[in-house]
mmCIF file of C-alpha atoms in Angstrom:
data_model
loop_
_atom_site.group_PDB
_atom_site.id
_atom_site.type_symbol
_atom_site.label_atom_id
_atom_site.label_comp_id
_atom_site.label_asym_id
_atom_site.label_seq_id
_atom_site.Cartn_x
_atom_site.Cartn_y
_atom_site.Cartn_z
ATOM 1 C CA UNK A 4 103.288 86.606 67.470
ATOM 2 C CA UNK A 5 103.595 84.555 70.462
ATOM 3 C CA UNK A 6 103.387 85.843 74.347
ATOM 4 C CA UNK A 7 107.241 86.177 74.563
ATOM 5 C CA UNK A 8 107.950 88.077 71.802
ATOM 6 C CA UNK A 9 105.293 90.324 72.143
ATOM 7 C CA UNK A 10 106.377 90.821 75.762
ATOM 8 C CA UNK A 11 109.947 91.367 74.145
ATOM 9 C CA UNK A 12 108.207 93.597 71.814
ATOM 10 C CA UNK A 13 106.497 96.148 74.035
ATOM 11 C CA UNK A 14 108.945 95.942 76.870
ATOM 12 C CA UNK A 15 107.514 93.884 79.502
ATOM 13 C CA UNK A 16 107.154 90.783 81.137
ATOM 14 C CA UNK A 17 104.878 87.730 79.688
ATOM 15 C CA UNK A 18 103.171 87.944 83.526
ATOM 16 C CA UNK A 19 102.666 91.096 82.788
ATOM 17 C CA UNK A 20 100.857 90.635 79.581
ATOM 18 C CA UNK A 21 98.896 87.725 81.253
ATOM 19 C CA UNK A 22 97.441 90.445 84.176
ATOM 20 C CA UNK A 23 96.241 92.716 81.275
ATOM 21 C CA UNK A 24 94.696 89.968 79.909
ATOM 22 C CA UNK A 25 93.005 88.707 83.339
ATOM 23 C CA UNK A 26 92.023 92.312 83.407
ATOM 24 C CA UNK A 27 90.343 92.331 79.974
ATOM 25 C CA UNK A 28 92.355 94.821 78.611
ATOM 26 C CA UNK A 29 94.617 92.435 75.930
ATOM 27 C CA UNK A 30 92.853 89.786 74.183
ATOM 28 C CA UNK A 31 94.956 86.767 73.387
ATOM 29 C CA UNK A 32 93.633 84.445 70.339
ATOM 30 C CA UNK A 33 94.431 80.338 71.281
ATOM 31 C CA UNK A 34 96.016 78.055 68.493
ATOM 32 C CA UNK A 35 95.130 74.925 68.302
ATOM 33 C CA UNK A 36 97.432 73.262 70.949
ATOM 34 C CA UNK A 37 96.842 76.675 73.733
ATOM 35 C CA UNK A 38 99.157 78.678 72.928
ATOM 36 C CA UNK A 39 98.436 82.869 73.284
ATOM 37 C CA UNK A 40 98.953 84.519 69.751
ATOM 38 C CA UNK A 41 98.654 88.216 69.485
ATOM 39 C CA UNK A 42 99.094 90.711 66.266
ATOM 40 C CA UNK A 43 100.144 94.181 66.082
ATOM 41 C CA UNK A 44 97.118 95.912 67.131
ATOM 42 C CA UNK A 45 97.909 94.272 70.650
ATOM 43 C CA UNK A 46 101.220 95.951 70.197
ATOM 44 C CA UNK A 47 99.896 99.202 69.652
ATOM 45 C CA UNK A 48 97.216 98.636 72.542
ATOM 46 C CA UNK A 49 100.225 97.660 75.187
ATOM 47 C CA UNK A 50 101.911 100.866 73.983
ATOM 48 C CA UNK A 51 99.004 103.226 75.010
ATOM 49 C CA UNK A 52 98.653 101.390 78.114
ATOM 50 C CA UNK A 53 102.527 102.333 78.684
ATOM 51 C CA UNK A 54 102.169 105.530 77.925
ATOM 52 C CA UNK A 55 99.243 106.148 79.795
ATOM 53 C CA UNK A 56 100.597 104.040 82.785
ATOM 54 C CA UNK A 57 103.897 106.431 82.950
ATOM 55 C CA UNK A 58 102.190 109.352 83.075
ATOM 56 C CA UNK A 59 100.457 108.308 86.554
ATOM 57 C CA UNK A 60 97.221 106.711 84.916
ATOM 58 C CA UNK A 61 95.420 103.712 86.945
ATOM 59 C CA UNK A 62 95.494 100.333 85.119
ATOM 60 C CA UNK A 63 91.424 100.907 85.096
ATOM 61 C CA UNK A 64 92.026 104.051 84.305
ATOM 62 C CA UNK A 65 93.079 103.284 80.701
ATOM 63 C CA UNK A 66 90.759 100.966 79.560
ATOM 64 C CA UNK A 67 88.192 103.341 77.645
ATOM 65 C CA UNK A 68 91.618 104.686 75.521
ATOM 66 C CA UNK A 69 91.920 100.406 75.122
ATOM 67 C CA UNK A 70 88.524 100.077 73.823
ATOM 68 C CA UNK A 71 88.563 103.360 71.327
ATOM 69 C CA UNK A 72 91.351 101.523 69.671
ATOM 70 C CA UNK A 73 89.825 98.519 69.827
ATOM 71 C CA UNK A 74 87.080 99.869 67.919
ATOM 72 C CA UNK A 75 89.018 101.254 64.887
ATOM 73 C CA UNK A 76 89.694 104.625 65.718
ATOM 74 C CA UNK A 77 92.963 105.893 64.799
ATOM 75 C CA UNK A 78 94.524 107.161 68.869
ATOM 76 C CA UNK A 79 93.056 105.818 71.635
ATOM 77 C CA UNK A 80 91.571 109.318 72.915
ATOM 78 C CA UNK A 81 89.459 109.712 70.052
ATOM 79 C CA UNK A 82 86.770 108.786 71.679
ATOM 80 C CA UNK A 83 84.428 110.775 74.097
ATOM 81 C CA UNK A 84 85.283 108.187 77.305
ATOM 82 C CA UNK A 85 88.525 108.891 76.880
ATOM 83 C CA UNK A 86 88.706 112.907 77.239
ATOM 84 C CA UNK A 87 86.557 112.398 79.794
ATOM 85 C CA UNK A 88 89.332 110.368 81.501
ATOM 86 C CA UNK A 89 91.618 113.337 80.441
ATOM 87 C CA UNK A 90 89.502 115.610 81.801
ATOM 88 C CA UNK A 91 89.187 113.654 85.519
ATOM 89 C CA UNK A 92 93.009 113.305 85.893
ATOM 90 C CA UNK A 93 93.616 116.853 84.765
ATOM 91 C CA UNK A 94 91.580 117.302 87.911
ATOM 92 C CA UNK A 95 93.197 115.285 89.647
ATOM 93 C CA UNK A 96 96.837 116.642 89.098
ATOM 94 C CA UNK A 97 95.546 120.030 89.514
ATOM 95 C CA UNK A 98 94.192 119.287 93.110
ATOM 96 C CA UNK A 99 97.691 117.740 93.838
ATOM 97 C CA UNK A 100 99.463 120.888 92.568
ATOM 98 C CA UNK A 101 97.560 122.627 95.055
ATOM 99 C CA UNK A 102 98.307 120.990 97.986
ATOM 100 C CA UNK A 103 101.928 120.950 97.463
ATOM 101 C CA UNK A 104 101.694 124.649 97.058
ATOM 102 C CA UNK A 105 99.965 124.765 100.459
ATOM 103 C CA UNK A 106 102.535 122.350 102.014
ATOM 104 C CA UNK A 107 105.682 124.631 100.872
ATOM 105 C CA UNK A 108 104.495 127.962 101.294
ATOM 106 C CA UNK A 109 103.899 126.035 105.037
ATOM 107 C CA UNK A 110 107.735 125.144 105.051
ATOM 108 C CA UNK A 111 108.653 128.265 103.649
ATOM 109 C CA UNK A 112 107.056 130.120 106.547
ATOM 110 C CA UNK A 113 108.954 127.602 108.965
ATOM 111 C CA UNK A 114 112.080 127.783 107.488
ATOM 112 C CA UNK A 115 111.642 131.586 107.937
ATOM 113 C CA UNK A 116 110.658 131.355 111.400
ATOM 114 C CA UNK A 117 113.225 128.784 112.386
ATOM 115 C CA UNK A 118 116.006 131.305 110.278
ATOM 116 C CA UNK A 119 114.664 134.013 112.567
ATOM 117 C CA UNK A 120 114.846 132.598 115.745
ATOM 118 C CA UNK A 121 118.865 131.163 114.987
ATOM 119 C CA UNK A 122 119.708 134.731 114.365
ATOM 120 C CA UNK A 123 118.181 135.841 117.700
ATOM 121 C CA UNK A 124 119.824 133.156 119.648
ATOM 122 C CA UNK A 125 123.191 133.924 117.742
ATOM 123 C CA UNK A 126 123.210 137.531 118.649
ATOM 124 C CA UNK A 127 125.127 140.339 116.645
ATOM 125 C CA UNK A 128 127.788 139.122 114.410
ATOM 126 C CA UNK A 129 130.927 140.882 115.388
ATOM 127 C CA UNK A 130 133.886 142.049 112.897
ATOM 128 C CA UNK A 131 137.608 141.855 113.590
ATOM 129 C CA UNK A 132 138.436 145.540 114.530
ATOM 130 C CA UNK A 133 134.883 145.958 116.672
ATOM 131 C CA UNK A 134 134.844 146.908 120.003
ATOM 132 C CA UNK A 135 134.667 143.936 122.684
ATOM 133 C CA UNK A 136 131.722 143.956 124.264
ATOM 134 C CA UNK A 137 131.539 144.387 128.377
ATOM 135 C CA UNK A 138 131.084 140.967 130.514
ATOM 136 C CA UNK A 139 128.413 141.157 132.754
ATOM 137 C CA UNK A 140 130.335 140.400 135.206
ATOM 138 C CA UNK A 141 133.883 140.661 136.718
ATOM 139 C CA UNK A 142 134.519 137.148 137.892
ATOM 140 C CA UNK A 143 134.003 136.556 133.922
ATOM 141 C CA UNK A 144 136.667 138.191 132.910
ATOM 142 C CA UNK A 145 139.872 136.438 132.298
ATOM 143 C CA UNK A 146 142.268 138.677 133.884
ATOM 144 C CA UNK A 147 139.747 139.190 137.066
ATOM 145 C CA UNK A 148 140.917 137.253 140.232
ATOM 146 C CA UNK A 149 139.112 136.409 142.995
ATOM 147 C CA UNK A 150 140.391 138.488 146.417
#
């Protein structure tokens, strides 16, 4: 199949294709006149690339799941390179996972602190029916003149 229908094909753009190729991760076969031909183990090599790109892999990242196909095994993580891949990004994520669970309990504890002072500065929270409290002062009072 040519560029554009692969591209079609896999869901992507024939620049696209032409970066992974610049890359040495797709391997396009020239007819006679130039043209890029490709079959349907390209297909299936894009697709791993996809599915590795969408779950937050590196272009680079993917190329040893690339090559395991490329060398006849049936998934493209049958290979040792790629657990090992597996393994660092596992790593990875779980370091990130961390660090967000540092960075909310953080805002937790300011939200709680920032909840706390409000309900200082708001005082008690009167009912209808309690008892008014006592200005501080008689000039503050609205039925107080001044003599």
């Amino acid at each position: 199949m040519r560029i554009g229908e692969l591209a079609e094909r896999a869901g992507t753009t024939t620049r696209t294709l032409r970066y992974y190729e610049a890359r040495g991760l797709l391997h396009a076969e020239r007819t006679a006149n130039g043209h890029r031909t490709y079959d349907e183990a390209d297909l299936r090599l894009l697709r791993q690339i996809q599915v590795l790109q969408r779950f937050g892999f590196e272009l680079e990242e993917t190329r040893p799941f690339v090559e395991c196909l490329r060398a006849g095994h049936p998934a493209g993580d049958a290979c040792p390179a790629s657990v090992q891949v597996y393994r660092r990004k596992l790593a990875e994520l779980d370091a990130c996972i961390a660090q967000l669970q540092d960075v909310r309990e953080q805002v937790g504890e300011q939200l709680a602190r920032a909840e706390e002072a409000m309900d200082e500065l708001a005082g008690p929270v009167t009912q209808p029916g309690d008892p008014q409290p006592h200005p501080l002062c008689e000039l503050t009072r609205p039925d107080s003149r001044l003599r």
